[in-house]
Each structure stands twice: as C-alpha cells, then as structure tokens.
XYZ file of C-alpha atoms in Angstrom:
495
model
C -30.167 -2.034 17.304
C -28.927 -0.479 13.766
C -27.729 3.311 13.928
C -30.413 5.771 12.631
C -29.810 7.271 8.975
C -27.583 10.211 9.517
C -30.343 12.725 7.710
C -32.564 11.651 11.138
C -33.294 14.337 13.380
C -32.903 11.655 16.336
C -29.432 11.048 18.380
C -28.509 7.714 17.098
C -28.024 4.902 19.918
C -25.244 2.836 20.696
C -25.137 -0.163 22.314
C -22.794 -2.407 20.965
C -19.625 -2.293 18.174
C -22.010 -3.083 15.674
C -23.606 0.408 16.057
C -20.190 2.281 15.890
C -19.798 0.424 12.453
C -23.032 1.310 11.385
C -22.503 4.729 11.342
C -19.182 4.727 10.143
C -20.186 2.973 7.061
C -23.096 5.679 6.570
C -20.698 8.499 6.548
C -19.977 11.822 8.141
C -23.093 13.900 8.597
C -21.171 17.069 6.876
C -19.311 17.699 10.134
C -16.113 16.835 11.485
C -12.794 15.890 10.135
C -13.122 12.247 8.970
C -12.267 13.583 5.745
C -8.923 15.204 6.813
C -8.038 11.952 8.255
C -8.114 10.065 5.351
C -6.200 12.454 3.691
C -3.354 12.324 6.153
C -3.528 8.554 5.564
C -2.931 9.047 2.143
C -0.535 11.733 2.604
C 1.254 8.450 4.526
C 0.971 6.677 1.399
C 2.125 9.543 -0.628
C 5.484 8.988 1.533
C 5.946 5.674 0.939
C 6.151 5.616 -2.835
C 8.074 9.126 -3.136
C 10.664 6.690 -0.541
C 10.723 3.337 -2.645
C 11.075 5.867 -5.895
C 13.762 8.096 -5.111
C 16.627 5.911 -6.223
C 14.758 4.699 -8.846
C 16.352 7.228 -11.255
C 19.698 8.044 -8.921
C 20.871 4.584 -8.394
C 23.949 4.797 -11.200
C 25.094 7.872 -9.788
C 25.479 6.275 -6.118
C 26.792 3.042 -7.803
C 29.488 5.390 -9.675
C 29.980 7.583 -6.246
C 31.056 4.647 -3.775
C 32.217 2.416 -6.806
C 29.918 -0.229 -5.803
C 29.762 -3.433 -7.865
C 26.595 -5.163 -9.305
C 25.614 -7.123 -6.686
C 26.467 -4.189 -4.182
C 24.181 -1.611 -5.956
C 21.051 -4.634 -6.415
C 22.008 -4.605 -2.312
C 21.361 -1.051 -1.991
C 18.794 -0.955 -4.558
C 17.102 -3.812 -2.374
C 17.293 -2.601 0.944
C 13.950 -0.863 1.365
C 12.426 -3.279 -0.366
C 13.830 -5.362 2.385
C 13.125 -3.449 5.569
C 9.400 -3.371 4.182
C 9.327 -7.042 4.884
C 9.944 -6.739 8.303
C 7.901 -3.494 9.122
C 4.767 -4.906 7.529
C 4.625 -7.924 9.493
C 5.240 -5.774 12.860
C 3.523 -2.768 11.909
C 0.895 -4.751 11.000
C 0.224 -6.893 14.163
C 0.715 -3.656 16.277
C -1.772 -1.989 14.184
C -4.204 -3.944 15.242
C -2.773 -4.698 18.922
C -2.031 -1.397 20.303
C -3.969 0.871 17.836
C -3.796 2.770 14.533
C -3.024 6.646 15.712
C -0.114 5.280 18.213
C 1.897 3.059 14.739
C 0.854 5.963 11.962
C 2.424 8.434 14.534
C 6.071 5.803 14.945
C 6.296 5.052 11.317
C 6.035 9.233 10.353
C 8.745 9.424 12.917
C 10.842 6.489 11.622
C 10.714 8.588 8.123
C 12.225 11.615 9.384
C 15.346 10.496 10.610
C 15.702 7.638 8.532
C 15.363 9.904 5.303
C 17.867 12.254 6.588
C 20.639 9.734 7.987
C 20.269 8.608 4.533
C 20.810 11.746 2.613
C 24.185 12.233 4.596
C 24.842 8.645 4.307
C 28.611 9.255 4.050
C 29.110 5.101 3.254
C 27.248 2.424 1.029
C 26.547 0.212 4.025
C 25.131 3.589 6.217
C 23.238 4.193 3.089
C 22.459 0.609 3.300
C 20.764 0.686 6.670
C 19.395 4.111 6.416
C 17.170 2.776 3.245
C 16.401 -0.287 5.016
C 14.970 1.773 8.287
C 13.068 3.719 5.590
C 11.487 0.298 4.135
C 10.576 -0.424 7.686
C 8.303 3.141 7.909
C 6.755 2.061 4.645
C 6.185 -1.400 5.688
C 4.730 -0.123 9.193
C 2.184 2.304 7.539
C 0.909 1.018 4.744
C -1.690 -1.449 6.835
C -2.024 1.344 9.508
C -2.754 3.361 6.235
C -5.108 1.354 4.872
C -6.783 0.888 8.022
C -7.480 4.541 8.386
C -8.639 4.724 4.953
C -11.332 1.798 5.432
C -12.287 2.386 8.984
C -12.739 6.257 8.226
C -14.728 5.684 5.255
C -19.073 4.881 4.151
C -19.579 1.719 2.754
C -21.009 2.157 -0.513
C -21.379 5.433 -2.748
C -18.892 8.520 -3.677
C -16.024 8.337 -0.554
C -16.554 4.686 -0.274
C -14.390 1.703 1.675
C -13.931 0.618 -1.869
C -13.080 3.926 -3.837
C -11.030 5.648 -0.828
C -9.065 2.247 -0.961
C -8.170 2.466 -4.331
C -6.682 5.791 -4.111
C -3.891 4.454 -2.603
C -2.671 3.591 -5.997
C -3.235 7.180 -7.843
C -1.716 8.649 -4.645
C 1.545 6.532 -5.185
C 1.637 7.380 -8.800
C 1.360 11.210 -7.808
C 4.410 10.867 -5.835
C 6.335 8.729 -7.906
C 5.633 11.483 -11.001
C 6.489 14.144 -7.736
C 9.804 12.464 -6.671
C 11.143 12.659 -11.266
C 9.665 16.173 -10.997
C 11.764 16.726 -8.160
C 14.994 15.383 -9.374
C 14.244 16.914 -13.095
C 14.203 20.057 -11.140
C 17.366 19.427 -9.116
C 19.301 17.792 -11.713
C 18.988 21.542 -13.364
C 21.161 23.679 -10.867
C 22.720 20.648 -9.391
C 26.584 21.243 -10.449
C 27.684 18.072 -13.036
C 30.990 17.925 -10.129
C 29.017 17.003 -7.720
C 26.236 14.333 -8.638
C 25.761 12.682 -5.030
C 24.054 16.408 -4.271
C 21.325 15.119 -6.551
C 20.295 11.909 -4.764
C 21.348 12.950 -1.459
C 18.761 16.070 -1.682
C 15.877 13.451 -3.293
C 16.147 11.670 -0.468
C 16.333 14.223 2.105
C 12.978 15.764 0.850
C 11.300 12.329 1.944
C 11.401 14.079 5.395
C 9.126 16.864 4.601
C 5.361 15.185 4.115
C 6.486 13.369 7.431
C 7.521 16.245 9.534
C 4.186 18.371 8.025
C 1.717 15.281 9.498
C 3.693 15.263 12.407
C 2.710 18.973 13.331
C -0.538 18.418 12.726
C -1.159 15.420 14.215
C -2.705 16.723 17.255
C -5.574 19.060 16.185
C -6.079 16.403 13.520
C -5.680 12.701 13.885
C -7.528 10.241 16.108
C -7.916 6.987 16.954
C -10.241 4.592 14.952
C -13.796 4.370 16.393
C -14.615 0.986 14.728
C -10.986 -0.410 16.309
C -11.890 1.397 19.574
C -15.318 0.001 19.338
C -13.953 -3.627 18.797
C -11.610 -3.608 21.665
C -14.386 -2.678 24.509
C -14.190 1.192 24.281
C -17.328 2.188 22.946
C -16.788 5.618 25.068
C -14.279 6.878 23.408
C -15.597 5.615 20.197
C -18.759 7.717 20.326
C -16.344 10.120 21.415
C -14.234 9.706 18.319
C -17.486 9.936 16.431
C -18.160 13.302 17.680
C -15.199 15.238 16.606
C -14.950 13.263 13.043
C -18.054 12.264 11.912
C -20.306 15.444 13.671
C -22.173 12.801 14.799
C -23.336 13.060 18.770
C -24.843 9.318 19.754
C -26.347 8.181 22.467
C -24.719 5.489 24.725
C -27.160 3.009 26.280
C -24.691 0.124 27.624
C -26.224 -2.555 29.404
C -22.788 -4.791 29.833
C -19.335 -3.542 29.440
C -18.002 -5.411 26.050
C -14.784 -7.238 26.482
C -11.873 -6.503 24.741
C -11.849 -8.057 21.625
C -9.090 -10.655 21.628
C -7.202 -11.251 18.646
C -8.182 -14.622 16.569
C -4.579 -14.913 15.602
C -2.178 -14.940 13.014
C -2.874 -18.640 11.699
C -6.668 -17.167 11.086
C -5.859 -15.894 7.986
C -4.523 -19.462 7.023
C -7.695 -21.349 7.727
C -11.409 -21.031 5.968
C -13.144 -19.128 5.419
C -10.340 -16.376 5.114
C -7.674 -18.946 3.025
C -8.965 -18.674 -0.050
C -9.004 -14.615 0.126
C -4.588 -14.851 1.687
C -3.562 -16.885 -0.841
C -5.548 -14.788 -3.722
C -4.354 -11.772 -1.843
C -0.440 -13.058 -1.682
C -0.640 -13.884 -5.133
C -1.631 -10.654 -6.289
C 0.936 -9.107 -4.584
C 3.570 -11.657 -5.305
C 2.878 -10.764 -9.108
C 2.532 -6.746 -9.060
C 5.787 -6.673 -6.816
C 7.296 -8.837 -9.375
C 6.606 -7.046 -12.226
C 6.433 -3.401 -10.945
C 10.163 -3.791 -9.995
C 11.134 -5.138 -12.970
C 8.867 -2.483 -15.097
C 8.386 0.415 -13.479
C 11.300 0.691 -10.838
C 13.294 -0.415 -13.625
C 12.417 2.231 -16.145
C 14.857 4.671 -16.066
C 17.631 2.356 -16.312
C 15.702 0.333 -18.948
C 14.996 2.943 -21.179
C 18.672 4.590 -20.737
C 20.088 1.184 -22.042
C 17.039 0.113 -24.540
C 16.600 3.227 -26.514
C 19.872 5.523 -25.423
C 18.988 8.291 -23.833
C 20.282 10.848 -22.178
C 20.039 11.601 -18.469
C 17.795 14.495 -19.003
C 15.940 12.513 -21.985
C 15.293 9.173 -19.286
C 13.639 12.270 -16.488
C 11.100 13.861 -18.944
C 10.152 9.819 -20.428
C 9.855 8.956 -17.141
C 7.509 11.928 -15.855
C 5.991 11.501 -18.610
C 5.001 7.555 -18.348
C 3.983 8.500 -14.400
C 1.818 11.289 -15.589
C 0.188 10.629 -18.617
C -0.235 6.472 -17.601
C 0.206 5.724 -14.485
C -1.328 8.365 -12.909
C -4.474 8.610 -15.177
C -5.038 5.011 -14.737
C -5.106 5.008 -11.331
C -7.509 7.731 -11.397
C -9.797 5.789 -13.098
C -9.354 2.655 -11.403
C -10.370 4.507 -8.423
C -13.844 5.140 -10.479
C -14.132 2.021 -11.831
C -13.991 0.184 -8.476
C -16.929 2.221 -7.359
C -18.993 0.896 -10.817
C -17.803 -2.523 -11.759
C -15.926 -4.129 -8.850
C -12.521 -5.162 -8.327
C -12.377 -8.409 -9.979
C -13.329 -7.694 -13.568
C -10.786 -4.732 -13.604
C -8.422 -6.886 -11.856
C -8.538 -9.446 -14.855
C -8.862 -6.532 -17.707
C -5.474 -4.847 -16.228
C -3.776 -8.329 -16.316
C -4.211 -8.987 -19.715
C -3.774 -5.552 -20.925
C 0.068 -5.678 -18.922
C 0.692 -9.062 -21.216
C 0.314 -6.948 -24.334
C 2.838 -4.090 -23.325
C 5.311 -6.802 -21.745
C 4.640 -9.063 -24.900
C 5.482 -5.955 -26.911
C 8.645 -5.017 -25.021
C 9.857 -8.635 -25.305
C 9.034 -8.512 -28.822
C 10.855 -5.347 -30.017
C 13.789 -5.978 -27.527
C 15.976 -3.285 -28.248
C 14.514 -0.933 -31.173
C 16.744 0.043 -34.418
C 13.623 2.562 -35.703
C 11.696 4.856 -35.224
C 8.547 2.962 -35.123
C 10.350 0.157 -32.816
C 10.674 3.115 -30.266
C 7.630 4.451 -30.367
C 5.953 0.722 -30.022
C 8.917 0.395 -26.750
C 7.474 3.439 -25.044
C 4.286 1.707 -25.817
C 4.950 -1.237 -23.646
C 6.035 0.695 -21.114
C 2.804 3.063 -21.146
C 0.716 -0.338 -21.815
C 1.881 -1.671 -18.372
C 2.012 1.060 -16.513
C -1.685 1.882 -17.118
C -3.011 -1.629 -16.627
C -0.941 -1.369 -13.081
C -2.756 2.222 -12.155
C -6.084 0.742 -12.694
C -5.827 -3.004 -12.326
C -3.773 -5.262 -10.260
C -1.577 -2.266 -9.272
C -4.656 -0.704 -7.460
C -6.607 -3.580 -6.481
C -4.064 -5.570 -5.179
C -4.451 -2.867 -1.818
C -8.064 -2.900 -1.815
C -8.379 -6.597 -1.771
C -7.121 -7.172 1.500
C -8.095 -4.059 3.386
C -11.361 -5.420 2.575
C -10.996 -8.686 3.229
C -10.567 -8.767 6.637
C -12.210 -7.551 9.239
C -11.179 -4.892 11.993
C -9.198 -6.981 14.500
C -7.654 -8.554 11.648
C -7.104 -6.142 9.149
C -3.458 -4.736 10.057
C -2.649 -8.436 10.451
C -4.009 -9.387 7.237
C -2.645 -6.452 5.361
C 1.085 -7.264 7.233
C 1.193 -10.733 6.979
C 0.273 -10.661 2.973
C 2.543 -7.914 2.144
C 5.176 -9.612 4.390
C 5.112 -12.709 2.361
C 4.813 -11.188 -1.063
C 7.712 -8.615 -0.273
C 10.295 -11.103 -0.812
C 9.107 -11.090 -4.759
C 9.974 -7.727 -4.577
C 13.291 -7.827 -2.765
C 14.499 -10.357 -4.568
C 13.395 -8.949 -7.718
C 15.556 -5.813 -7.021
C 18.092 -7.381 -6.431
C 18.480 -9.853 -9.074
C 16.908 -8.186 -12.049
C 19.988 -5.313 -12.614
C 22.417 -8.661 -12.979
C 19.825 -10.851 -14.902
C 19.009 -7.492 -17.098
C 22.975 -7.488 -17.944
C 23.130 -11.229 -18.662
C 20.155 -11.799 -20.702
C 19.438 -8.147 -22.236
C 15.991 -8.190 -23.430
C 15.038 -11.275 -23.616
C 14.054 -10.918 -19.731
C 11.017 -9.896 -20.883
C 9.876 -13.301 -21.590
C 10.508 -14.484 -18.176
C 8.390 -11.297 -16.641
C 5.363 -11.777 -18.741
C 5.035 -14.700 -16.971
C 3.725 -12.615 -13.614
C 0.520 -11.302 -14.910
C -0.776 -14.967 -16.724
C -0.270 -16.255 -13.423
C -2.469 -13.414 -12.062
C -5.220 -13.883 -14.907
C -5.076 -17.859 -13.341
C -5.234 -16.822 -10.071
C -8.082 -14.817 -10.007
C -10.052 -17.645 -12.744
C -9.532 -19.973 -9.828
C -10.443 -18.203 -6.719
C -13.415 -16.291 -7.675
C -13.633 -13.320 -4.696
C -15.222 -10.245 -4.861
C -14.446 -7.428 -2.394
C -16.794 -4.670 -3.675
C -19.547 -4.219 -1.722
C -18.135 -6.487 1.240
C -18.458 -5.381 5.012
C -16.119 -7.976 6.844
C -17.538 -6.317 10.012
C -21.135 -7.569 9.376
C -20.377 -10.967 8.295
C -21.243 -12.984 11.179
C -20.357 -16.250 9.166
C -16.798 -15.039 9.400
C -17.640 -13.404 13.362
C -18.405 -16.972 14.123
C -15.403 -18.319 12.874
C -12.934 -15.897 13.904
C -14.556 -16.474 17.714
C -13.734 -20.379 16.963
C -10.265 -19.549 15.989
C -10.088 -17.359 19.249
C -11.447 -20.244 21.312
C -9.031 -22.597 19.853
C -6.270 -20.067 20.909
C -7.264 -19.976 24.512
C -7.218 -23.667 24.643
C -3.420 -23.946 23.036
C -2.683 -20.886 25.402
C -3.763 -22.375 28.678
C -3.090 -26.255 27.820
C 0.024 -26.297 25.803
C 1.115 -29.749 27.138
C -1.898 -31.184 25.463
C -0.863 -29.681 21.743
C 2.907 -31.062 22.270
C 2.384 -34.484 23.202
C-alpha cells in the first residue's frame, strides 16, 4: 500500500520498505530535521575538499622545508589521493553493512586527529601517513555522504535526490575558495622566517568542521530510515521518520521483513547495473584526471605559466574558485533539477576541450592578450567542471544504485577511478617539468573520452528511483540467490 500524500490529514500506513521510501521521496511535512541532516552531510563534504585542497597552494613550501625531491613531493602530494582509494572501497561496503550514522560518525573522527598529526607532522614520511589517514576520512564519507544526501531527500521538485546530489559539487568549490581564503589570510601575518607555520595551520583548521559535527551529532544525526527500512527495521524507521520528517505513521506489520542481504560486490559488474559502473568509472576516471592536472594544479601552473607572485597565484586562485567554479556549480545544481544530468554532462565536456585546447594552444603567454586568453582556459574548465562532469559525476552513481547497494556502488567506482587521480598527482609535477606546456595536449584527451563515453552508454539518472525499480529488485534478489548458492556449495564453483 503507497504512503498517503503528506498534505493528508490521515496517519500514513506502513507495512513494508516500500512505504518508508514512499514517504521519504515525498518529503518532510515542514517538521523535523531532515533538512539539518543533509546539511551535516554536506558539511562532510565541505571537509573533504577543504582536505584534498590544502596543499594545493602550500606544496613548494613543504617541498623547500624537508628538501624533498620531485618524486618525494608528487609522493606527498599523492598521498590523500591515495588513502581515498582504500577508504572508499571500505567505507563504502560498511556504509551499507553496518549503517550510515555509525561510518559518518568514524570518518569525522578519523579527520580530527589525522588533520592535526599532520599539522605537527615534524617529518615528510609522518606527513606522509598523516595525509594518507586523511584520504582515508574522505574516501570513507563521501558514499556515507552521498547516502545521507539521497536517502534524506524527495524525489522530484526543489530539495530533490537529484538537486541535493549535485550540491556536493558547489559545496566542494565553497571550500576549496574557503581553504585560498584561508591561507591568503594566513600568509598575511604569517612571518616570511617561518613558512611551514602557513601549511601547518591550513591543515590544522581541517579539524574544525569535524570536531563542530561531532558535538552535534547527538541532538542531530540519525540513522537512515530507507537503510533501516531495507534491513528489516521498519520500527525504528517510522521512528526515524518521526523526529526528521514530522511525519507520525502507522505500523500495520503482518510478517517481520528479513534483513535485507547484500546482492554483492560483483552486482555492480553484471546487467542491468554494468552499463551504469562502467559509465560511472569512466566519468570519474576522466574528472579525477583532469581536475588534478587543472585545478589541483593551478597554483603551481599559473606561478610557472604566467610568473606570479605568491600573493598574485592566492588572489588568481580565489578568484578562479569564486567567480567559476563556484558559480558553476551553483547552477549545475539548477540545471539538474530542469534538464537532467546527461545533456549537461555532455555540454560541460565540450566546453572543458575549449579552455584545455586554449591552454595548450597559448602554452606559456609573452602578452597581454595571451594571459588574459590563459586565465581563460583556466576559468573555461573550471566552470564546465562546477556544472558538468565535475558535478554529475557524484550524482550519477548515488542514483544509480539502489539502497543496499549504494555505499557499495559509490565505493567501488570511486575506488577504481581513484587511481587516475593518484597517479595523476603524482606524475603530472615531473611530466609538467619535462614537457612544459605541451602537457596540455595529452590532458585534453580526458574530456573527448568523456563526450564518447556518455554517446555510447546513453543513461539518464534524473528522475530515477532505484528503490522502485523492481526490474532491478528482481535482479539484485537473483544475484543474492546466486550468492547463497556459492556461499553454501563452494566445492561445486571450484571444481
């Protein structure tokens, strides 16, 4: 039976999952806290790109403090990017094994001590680690994140699945612009003796936003219904519904539901959910890709290309996160909501080949005008990221899969794709030394491969409720079936 319309002056009735679900994707009556959740779960992605920015800017100055070499600086450069690897794929499966609240709640934690080991970091190699715990808290919450965000959220209309996905990406590009604010700010009292005081206090800030959802955790955060729902508790998910939807159902339960068992990694690897991983992977393969080499890259890249000045690179940079990158995400949140996340997908793609075609183009500028058109690349790309690929590439899987899958999903793809970006890290700083400019070339090819990508596997997320697609119920309980069989008969599979 479908959950009444929450302007009904009836309880609503619950008897199964599928009722929880129902009246998440209608929305919070006006009551509650739902709202407050997701912006705690944003404030957790708020975290993780003020993290993966800090040393975006500071990197030369710890390169120059423990005289590292170039290799050693693309290590420290790509350690985060390396412990996300390894927190999304556990984070991930835990997310949707043991529960969203209990994972959000590690991961904060993980960022609080991690951020401040690494402030203090008296070595490169503590440094090293400290970075690479932090990379595991951003690898842990983003699916636990983007759970919250989804599962917390109506399905169509202002405060949508879709739209409250998307903001992921504005809310990274607010704290990337807050993390250069940040270090403009320091780098003005900060004496010139001692420049390690300037990235060692960046970094140590990273422990604020966590220790501020920490304390209010309790009066705040909660469990989510539709994941409490799907692993037998429909109890506590009314319950759940009550304090963050003001929504008081009735439970009429005829038969206990079972605890929803897992359909298993290899899931995502078989139809009908194959087509959406690898489109998924791709995407993510080519924003991580290209936003290292672009964005992550642009302080030293603008330093080298068009000489400035340390305070010159700060007030570019803030100025490229602002203006660009934070204006486009902003309206890639509202353009999911009216056209969809393919279209804008493809339209950010191809307006990222124009400002990498330019950059690769001008190279390094002897003018006036050959600056101006640089800057223009940069802005170019950056904007097509805040709206396009750089935003959708979140909301395509949170919406891809469905609740007992979505950490998983989430994990797995940004698991697999994170090696673009570690690697990427860690080569680019040599390759940018070796080939100067002319790297350009080889980074334009990212977004033509997404343009092909998404030409060849035509999905569409808008719109989509993985929950109520019982094609995809129906082979997710096939995939669980075959599990039980290779579980209890494993002689059979091995002869």
């Amino acid at each position: 039976m479908s959950a009444l319309p929450p302007h009904h002056t009836a309880r609503p009735v619950i008897r199964t999952a599928d009722d929880i679900a129902a009246l998440v994707n209608q929305g919070p009556t006006g009551r509650g806290h739902a709202n407050i959740i997701v912006m705690l779960a944003l404030g957790g992605v708020f975290l993780d790109a003020y993290d993966l920015t800090t040393l975006s800017y500071g990197i030369g100055d710890v390169q120059k403090y423990f005289g590292l070499s170039g290799s050693e600086t693309g290590m420290v450069a790509a350690a985060m990017s390396a412990g996300t690897i390894i927190g999304s794929l556990s984070g991930g499966w835990l997310t949707d094994r043991i529960g969203r609240y209990a994972v959000f709640m590690a991961d904060m934690a993980c960022f609080v001590i991690a951020a401040l080991v690494a402030s203090a970091a008296p070595t490169a190699s503590i440094l090293i680690l400290a970075r690479f715990a932090m990379g595991f808290g951003v690898g842990m919450d983003l699916p636990v994140a983007m759970a919250f965000l989804s599962e917390f959220s109506k399905l169509s209309g202002k405060g949508s699945k879709a739209g409250r996905a998307a903001a992921w990406c504005p809310t990274w590009y607010a704290a990337s612009s807050a993390c250069f604010l940040i270090v403009f700010a320091l780098n003005a009292i900060v004496p010139a003796s001692h420049p390690d005081w300037l990235w060692r206090a960046s970094l140590g800030f990273g422990a604020v936003p966590a220790l501020i959802i920490i304390l209010v955790r309790s009066r705040y955060m909660s469990e989510s219904p539709i994941w409490a729902a799907r692993h037998g508790d429909l109890e506590k998910a009314a319950s759940i519904l009550r304090k963050t939807h003001g929504i008081d159902p009735i439970l009429q339960i005829t038969v206990v539901p079972p605890r929803a068992a897992s359909p298993g990694l290899l899931a995502l690897l078989r139809a009908p959910l194959l087509r959406r991983t690898i489109l998924v992977i791709g995407m993510k393969i080519v924003s991580a890709t290209s936003y290292a080499a672009i964005a992550f890259g642009a302080p030293s890249l603008l330093s080298t290309m068009l000489h400035l000045d340390r305070t010159q690179v700060l007030i570019v940079s803030i100025a490229l996160n602002l203006v660009f990158a934070l204006s486009g995400g902003f309206l890639g949140v509202r353009l999911t909501r009216s056209f969809g996340s393919r279209p804008i997908t493809l339209a950010g793609y191809a307006l990222q080949c124009f400002g990498i075609l330019l950059l690769a183009l001008i190279g390094t500028p002897h003018s006036t005008l050959g600056i101006v058109l640089v800057i223009t690349g940069f802005a170019a790309f950056l904007f097509a990221q805040g709206f396009g690929p750089g935003c959708q590439q979140m909301v395509y899987p949170t919406l891809s899969y469905p609740t007992e899958l979505r950490g998983t999903g989430i994990g797995f793809t940004n698991f697999v794709a994170g090696f673009a970006g570690t690697l990427s890290m860690w080569v680019l700083p040599s390759a940018f030394t070796s080939m100067g400019t002319t790297i350009f070339w080889v980074i334009l090819i990212a977004p033509v491969v997404g343009i092909a990508l998404h030409l060849l596997l035509r999905w569409e997320v808008f719109g989509y409720d993985a929950d109520s697609d019982k094609t995809l119920q129906r082979a997710l309980d096939v995939s669980r079936t075959s599990l039980q069989r290779e579980t209890l008969c494993p002689s059979e599979h091995s002869v």
